Amino acid sequence: MKNFKKILGATLATAAVVFGGALFSQRAQADTTLTVGASASPHAKILEHVKPELKKEGIDLKIKVFNDYILPNKALANKELDANYFQHTPFLKNWNKKNNGTLINAGGVHLEPIGVYSKKYKNLKDLPKNATVYVSSNVADYGRVLQIFKDAGLITLKKGTDLTNATFDDIKTNKKNIKFKHTFEAKLMPKLYEANEADATVINANYAVQAGINPAKTAIALEKKSSPYVNIIAVRKGDKNKTAIKKLVKVLQSKSTQKWIEKEFDGAVLPAKSTK
């Protein structure tokens, strides 16, 4: 009888350890799972690349792909995501302002140089008088577009214009009377370019890449690498210093990842950090 009690006690103790270990394992797994919303390309592709490295760091990265610029911030604010990766800081600030949001920047990863494309002209300066240029309805990108046309000497801007929140109303002089039509969804721009209706079309690099267009080789004018519109990891206020978030940003900003970005996208996507 004593032996039976000893055996039973040992069995129960072992079961308790196993059960407790299983519970601990489940909790640990839950603590290290990180769900990040991202645009399909290049964001999700970059995240897939760092998945193995994060696994070594104890982070189980889950990637949720979005095909627009509207839902990822809503999902993050609603705690459906732990972070998202698709936008630059001016876009985030504009979203926070419009939605009374408190999302913040946890770290920059890469630049997607916005570009001007044309099937009719090989240089931006070749655009004729009264040319029509299609631009997306994404207000946060207007300053980037204006900077490109300003650099080409085609427009000047009103004194004191802040490019991070500029609009086409800030144009002071327009040498060729270029017509900027900006009523289109950003994801539609590659199709509008292929339709060849306008004299030129402005396309965000991620949508260009998804459509098989290489910005570095096809654009007739491209945003400079010094642009402040670096794509970032966005998180809810208070989450920036969470261990999993810090590990994600560290891996994305590592020299090896930044070099991979530079090589993988052949200039279509530029690393935010120096790879030298």
GROMACS .gro file of N, CA and C in nm, residues 32-38 43-44 46-55 57-63 76 81-86 106-109 232-235 239-255 257-258 261:
model
  183
   32THR      N    1   0.553   3.566  -2.701
   32THR     CA    2   0.652   3.595  -2.804
   32THR      C    3   0.594   3.595  -2.946
   33THR      N    4   0.464   3.581  -2.958
   33THR     CA    5   0.402   3.590  -3.090
   33THR      C    6   0.380   3.737  -3.124
   34LEU      N    7   0.426   3.777  -3.243
   34LEU     CA    8   0.415   3.916  -3.286
   34LEU      C    9   0.342   3.922  -3.419
   35THR      N   10   0.227   3.987  -3.421
   35THR     CA   11   0.148   3.998  -3.543
   35THR      C   12   0.167   4.137  -3.604
   36VAL      N   13   0.217   4.139  -3.728
   36VAL     CA   14   0.248   4.266  -3.794
   36VAL      C   15   0.170   4.276  -3.925
   37GLY      N   16   0.100   4.386  -3.945
   37GLY     CA   17   0.029   4.412  -4.070
   37GLY      C   18   0.124   4.478  -4.168
   38ALA      N   19   0.114   4.441  -4.296
   38ALA     CA   20   0.208   4.496  -4.394
   38ALA      C   21   0.150   4.496  -4.535
   43HIS      N   22   0.709   4.530  -4.813
   43HIS     CA   23   0.704   4.514  -4.667
   43HIS      C   24   0.693   4.368  -4.620
   44ALA      N   25   0.591   4.297  -4.670
   44ALA     CA   26   0.571   4.159  -4.626
   44ALA      C   27   0.690   4.071  -4.667
   46ILE      N   28   1.002   4.168  -4.696
   46ILE     CA   29   1.112   4.198  -4.605
   46ILE      C   30   1.089   4.128  -4.470
   47LEU      N   31   0.966   4.130  -4.423
   47LEU     CA   32   0.934   4.062  -4.297
   47LEU      C   33   0.956   3.912  -4.307
   48GLU      N   34   0.919   3.854  -4.421
   48GLU     CA   35   0.943   3.710  -4.442
   48GLU      C   36   1.092   3.680  -4.434
   49HIS      N   37   1.172   3.771  -4.488
   49HIS     CA   38   1.317   3.751  -4.488
   49HIS      C   39   1.375   3.746  -4.347
   50VAL      N   40   1.320   3.827  -4.255
   50VAL     CA   41   1.376   3.832  -4.119
   50VAL      C   42   1.310   3.733  -4.024
   51LYS      N   43   1.211   3.660  -4.072
   51LYS     CA   44   1.141   3.563  -3.987
   51LYS      C   45   1.235   3.464  -3.918
   52PRO      N   46   1.326   3.400  -3.993
   52PRO     CA   47   1.417   3.303  -3.930
   52PRO      C   48   1.504   3.365  -3.820
   53GLU      N   49   1.550   3.488  -3.845
   53GLU     CA   50   1.634   3.556  -3.747
   53GLU      C   51   1.555   3.587  -3.619
   54LEU      N   52   1.431   3.628  -3.637
   54LEU     CA   53   1.346   3.656  -3.521
   54LEU      C   54   1.312   3.528  -3.445
   55LYS      N   55   1.300   3.418  -3.518
   55LYS     CA   56   1.274   3.289  -3.453
   55LYS      C   57   1.386   3.255  -3.356
   57GLU      N   58   1.552   3.464  -3.200
   57GLU     CA   59   1.539   3.558  -3.089
   57GLU      C   60   1.417   3.527  -3.003
   58GLY      N   61   1.347   3.418  -3.038
   58GLY     CA   62   1.229   3.379  -2.961
   58GLY      C   63   1.102   3.449  -3.001
   59ILE      N   64   1.101   3.507  -3.122
   59ILE     CA   65   0.983   3.578  -3.170
   59ILE      C   66   0.917   3.500  -3.283
   60ASP      N   67   0.791   3.466  -3.264
   60ASP     CA   68   0.714   3.399  -3.369
   60ASP      C   69   0.638   3.507  -3.447
   61LEU      N   70   0.691   3.544  -3.561
   61LEU     CA   71   0.635   3.654  -3.640
   61LEU      C   72   0.520   3.607  -3.728
   62LYS      N   73   0.404   3.670  -3.711
   62LYS     CA   74   0.288   3.646  -3.795
   62LYS      C   75   0.267   3.769  -3.883
   63ILE      N   76   0.252   3.749  -4.013
   63ILE     CA   77   0.238   3.861  -4.106
   63ILE      C   78   0.098   3.863  -4.165
   76LEU      N   79  -0.437   4.823  -3.618
   76LEU     CA   80  -0.339   4.843  -3.511
   76LEU      C   81  -0.403   4.915  -3.392
   81LEU      N   82  -0.351   4.402  -3.432
   81LEU     CA   83  -0.211   4.385  -3.468
   81LEU      C   84  -0.124   4.434  -3.354
   82ASP      N   85   0.001   4.388  -3.352
   82ASP     CA   86   0.098   4.439  -3.256
   82ASP      C   87   0.177   4.555  -3.315
   83ALA      N   88   0.185   4.558  -3.449
   83ALA     CA   89   0.257   4.665  -3.519
   83ALA      C   90   0.214   4.661  -3.664
   84ASN      N   91   0.246   4.766  -3.739
   84ASN     CA   92   0.228   4.758  -3.883
   84ASN      C   93   0.348   4.820  -3.954
   85TYR      N   94   0.359   4.789  -4.081
   85TYR     CA   95   0.477   4.828  -4.159
   85TYR      C   96   0.430   4.853  -4.301
   86PHE      N   97   0.400   4.980  -4.333
   86PHE     CA   98   0.353   5.014  -4.467
   86PHE      C   99   0.363   5.163  -4.498
  106ALA      N  100   0.818   5.344  -3.434
  106ALA     CA  101   0.911   5.263  -3.353
  106ALA      C  102   1.048   5.250  -3.420
  107GLY      N  103   1.059   5.294  -3.547
  107GLY     CA  104   1.188   5.285  -3.616
  107GLY      C  105   1.174   5.278  -3.767
  108GLY      N  106   1.265   5.343  -3.839
  108GLY     CA  107   1.262   5.344  -3.985
  108GLY      C  108   1.335   5.225  -4.044
  109VAL      N  109   1.286   5.176  -4.159
  109VAL     CA  110   1.345   5.057  -4.221
  109VAL      C  111   1.395   5.083  -4.363
  232ILE      N  112   0.826   5.305  -4.193
  232ILE     CA  113   0.853   5.279  -4.052
  232ILE      C  114   0.772   5.160  -3.997
  233ILE      N  115   0.815   5.114  -3.881
  233ILE     CA  116   0.734   5.023  -3.800
  233ILE      C  117   0.651   5.111  -3.708
  234ALA      N  118   0.519   5.100  -3.716
  234ALA     CA  119   0.430   5.180  -3.630
  234ALA      C  120   0.370   5.090  -3.522
  235VAL      N  121   0.357   5.147  -3.404
  235VAL     CA  122   0.300   5.072  -3.290
  235VAL      C  123   0.208   5.164  -3.210
  239ASP      N  124   0.397   5.095  -2.658
  239ASP     CA  125   0.447   4.963  -2.698
  239ASP      C  126   0.587   4.966  -2.758
  240LYS      N  127   0.641   5.085  -2.782
  240LYS     CA  128   0.769   5.098  -2.851
  240LYS      C  129   0.883   5.023  -2.780
  241ASN      N  130   0.880   5.022  -2.648
  241ASN     CA  131   0.989   4.961  -2.572
  241ASN      C  132   0.964   4.816  -2.533
  242LYS      N  133   0.858   4.756  -2.585
  242LYS     CA  134   0.835   4.615  -2.560
  242LYS      C  135   0.947   4.533  -2.623
  243THR      N  136   0.989   4.429  -2.556
  243THR     CA  137   1.103   4.349  -2.601
  243THR      C  138   1.085   4.298  -2.744
  244ALA      N  139   0.968   4.245  -2.776
  244ALA     CA  140   0.944   4.188  -2.909
  244ALA      C  141   0.952   4.297  -3.018
  245ILE      N  142   0.899   4.414  -2.989
  245ILE     CA  143   0.904   4.525  -3.085
  245ILE      C  144   1.048   4.570  -3.107
  246LYS      N  145   1.123   4.583  -2.999
  246LYS     CA  146   1.262   4.626  -3.009
  246LYS      C  147   1.346   4.525  -3.088
  247LYS      N  148   1.317   4.397  -3.069
  247LYS     CA  149   1.390   4.293  -3.144
  247LYS      C  150   1.355   4.300  -3.292
  248LEU      N  151   1.227   4.324  -3.323
  248LEU     CA  152   1.183   4.336  -3.463
  248LEU      C  153   1.256   4.450  -3.531
  249VAL      N  154   1.256   4.567  -3.469
  249VAL     CA  155   1.320   4.685  -3.528
  249VAL      C  156   1.470   4.664  -3.543
  250LYS      N  157   1.531   4.604  -3.442
  250LYS     CA  158   1.676   4.580  -3.446
  250LYS      C  159   1.715   4.491  -3.563
  251VAL      N  160   1.639   4.384  -3.584
  251VAL     CA  161   1.668   4.292  -3.695
  251VAL      C  162   1.646   4.360  -3.830
  252LEU      N  163   1.540   4.439  -3.842
  252LEU     CA  164   1.511   4.508  -3.968
  252LEU      C  165   1.615   4.614  -4.000
  253GLN      N  166   1.670   4.676  -3.896
  253GLN     CA  167   1.769   4.783  -3.916
  253GLN      C  168   1.913   4.730  -3.919
  254SER      N  169   1.930   4.600  -3.900
  254SER     CA  170   2.064   4.543  -3.900
  254SER      C  171   2.132   4.562  -4.035
  255LYS      N  172   2.262   4.568  -4.035
  255LYS     CA  173   2.337   4.590  -4.158
  255LYS      C  174   2.310   4.478  -4.260
  257THR      N  175   2.035   4.295  -4.298
  257THR     CA  176   1.902   4.312  -4.359
  257THR      C  177   1.901   4.429  -4.455
  258GLN      N  178   1.965   4.539  -4.416
  258GLN     CA  179   1.968   4.657  -4.501
  258GLN      C  180   2.044   4.629  -4.632
  261ILE      N  181   1.808   4.427  -4.853
  261ILE     CA  182   1.708   4.513  -4.916
  261ILE      C  183   1.767   4.580  -5.039
   0.00000   0.00000   0.00000
